[in-house]
């Protein structure tokens, strides 16, 4: 995006420069050329600053994303451990109930004999 803006500004500057040169007044043209040159230098500095700022923002964003991903992994791990514990308790409860049912069935079977 920055490259596109730079190209557009350069093209506009060239068009303005050509218009000034063909207007016929040399003194005004030279002054305008200097003014355009100064403006281009200022634009270059601004673009460099913006580029550095964007790089810093992207780097900071990547760092924040990595921290968020780490927190999400930790939270997911805790949730899975919690779920595993609850599932194990359910399994134990079902196992106990099943043994009780088996004992009860065996007792009833013995009574029937």
Tab-separated table of C-alpha atoms in Angstrom:
chain	number	residue	atom	x	y	z
A	1	UNK	CA	0.000	0.000	0.000
A	2	UNK	CA	2.839	2.353	0.841
A	3	UNK	CA	4.483	1.560	-2.485
A	4	UNK	CA	1.312	2.405	-4.383
A	5	UNK	CA	0.991	5.746	-2.603
A	6	UNK	CA	4.619	6.522	-3.307
A	7	UNK	CA	4.198	5.760	-7.016
A	8	UNK	CA	1.087	7.950	-7.199
A	9	UNK	CA	2.864	10.834	-5.477
A	10	UNK	CA	5.866	10.531	-7.772
A	11	UNK	CA	3.632	10.532	-10.853
A	12	UNK	CA	1.723	13.572	-9.605
A	13	UNK	CA	4.983	15.342	-8.892
A	14	UNK	CA	6.217	14.616	-12.413
A	15	UNK	CA	2.981	15.927	-13.924
A	16	UNK	CA	3.183	19.111	-11.850
A	17	UNK	CA	6.832	19.538	-12.770
A	18	UNK	CA	6.068	19.171	-16.483
A	19	UNK	CA	3.211	21.649	-16.229
A	20	UNK	CA	5.488	24.179	-14.567
A	21	UNK	CA	8.287	23.650	-17.079
A	22	UNK	CA	5.987	24.107	-20.049
A	23	UNK	CA	4.354	27.199	-18.590
A	24	UNK	CA	7.315	29.221	-19.908
A	25	UNK	CA	8.532	30.998	-16.793
A	26	UNK	CA	12.003	29.745	-15.902
A	27	UNK	CA	12.380	31.433	-12.496
A	28	UNK	CA	9.079	30.162	-11.238
A	29	UNK	CA	9.848	26.745	-12.691
A	30	UNK	CA	13.171	26.413	-10.891
A	31	UNK	CA	11.600	27.511	-7.630
A	32	UNK	CA	8.783	25.037	-8.137
A	33	UNK	CA	11.264	22.257	-8.907
A	34	UNK	CA	13.090	22.980	-5.659
A	35	UNK	CA	9.795	23.091	-3.792
A	36	UNK	CA	8.724	19.777	-5.302
A	37	UNK	CA	12.108	18.263	-4.467
A	38	UNK	CA	11.780	19.413	-0.860
A	39	UNK	CA	8.256	18.051	-0.703
A	40	UNK	CA	9.422	14.703	-2.055
A	41	UNK	CA	12.182	14.543	0.547
A	42	UNK	CA	9.664	15.253	3.312
A	43	UNK	CA	7.338	12.599	1.903
A	44	UNK	CA	10.188	10.107	1.828
A	45	UNK	CA	10.935	10.786	5.494
A	46	UNK	CA	7.255	10.427	6.371
A	47	UNK	CA	7.007	7.129	4.477
A	48	UNK	CA	10.091	5.784	6.236
A	49	UNK	CA	8.635	6.733	9.613
A	50	UNK	CA	5.300	5.146	8.745
A	51	UNK	CA	7.060	2.001	7.529
A	52	UNK	CA	8.978	1.686	10.786
A	53	UNK	CA	5.803	2.314	12.746
A	54	UNK	CA	3.962	-0.400	10.816
A	55	UNK	CA	6.795	-2.869	11.362
A	56	UNK	CA	6.760	-2.130	15.092
A	57	UNK	CA	2.986	-2.535	15.235
A	58	UNK	CA	3.142	-5.866	13.404
A	59	UNK	CA	5.917	-7.110	15.668
A	60	UNK	CA	3.998	-6.075	18.780
A	61	UNK	CA	0.859	-7.723	17.375
A	62	UNK	CA	2.727	-10.983	16.758
A	63	UNK	CA	4.019	-10.924	20.332
A	64	UNK	CA	0.523	-10.347	21.694
A	65	UNK	CA	-0.846	-13.137	19.503
A	66	UNK	CA	1.798	-15.557	20.764
A	67	UNK	CA	0.944	-14.679	24.367
A	68	UNK	CA	-2.776	-15.162	23.676
A	69	UNK	CA	-2.132	-18.518	22.010
A	70	UNK	CA	-0.086	-19.661	25.005
A	71	UNK	CA	-2.870	-18.621	27.411
A	72	UNK	CA	-5.454	-20.396	25.274
A	73	UNK	CA	-3.376	-23.589	25.245
A	74	UNK	CA	-3.016	-23.465	29.024
A	75	UNK	CA	-6.755	-22.914	29.488
A	76	UNK	CA	-7.578	-25.737	27.091
A	77	UNK	CA	-5.155	-28.036	28.902
A	78	UNK	CA	-6.774	-27.234	32.264
A	79	UNK	CA	-10.243	-27.810	30.832
A	80	UNK	CA	-9.197	-31.165	29.386
A	81	UNK	CA	-7.676	-32.240	32.699
A	82	UNK	CA	-10.852	-31.186	34.510
A	83	UNK	CA	-12.998	-33.089	32.017
A	84	UNK	CA	-10.758	-36.130	32.349
A	85	UNK	CA	-11.171	-36.042	36.136
A	86	UNK	CA	-14.945	-35.800	35.904
A	87	UNK	CA	-15.045	-38.599	33.353
A	88	UNK	CA	-12.926	-40.797	35.631
A	89	UNK	CA	-15.291	-40.139	38.566
A	90	UNK	CA	-18.260	-41.070	36.384
A	91	UNK	CA	-16.517	-44.272	35.322
A	92	UNK	CA	-15.827	-45.193	38.946
A	93	UNK	CA	-19.431	-44.469	39.931
A	94	UNK	CA	-20.774	-46.569	37.073
A	95	UNK	CA	-18.381	-49.374	37.973
A	96	UNK	CA	-19.572	-49.361	41.598
A	97	UNK	CA	-23.222	-49.314	40.533
A	98	UNK	CA	-22.616	-52.171	38.103
A	99	UNK	CA	-20.982	-54.260	40.843
A	100	UNK	CA	-23.942	-53.548	43.125
A	101	UNK	CA	-26.335	-54.672	40.404
A	102	UNK	CA	-24.304	-57.848	39.828
A	103	UNK	CA	-24.286	-58.672	43.532
A	104	UNK	CA	-28.015	-58.018	43.767
A	105	UNK	CA	-28.691	-60.203	40.732
A	106	UNK	CA	-26.543	-63.009	42.159
A	107	UNK	CA	-28.407	-62.802	45.471
A	108	UNK	CA	-31.790	-62.966	43.739
A	109	UNK	CA	-30.619	-65.859	41.610
A	110	UNK	CA	-29.528	-67.741	44.739
A	111	UNK	CA	-32.899	-67.045	46.349
A	112	UNK	CA	-34.677	-68.455	43.317
A	113	UNK	CA	-32.733	-71.719	43.482
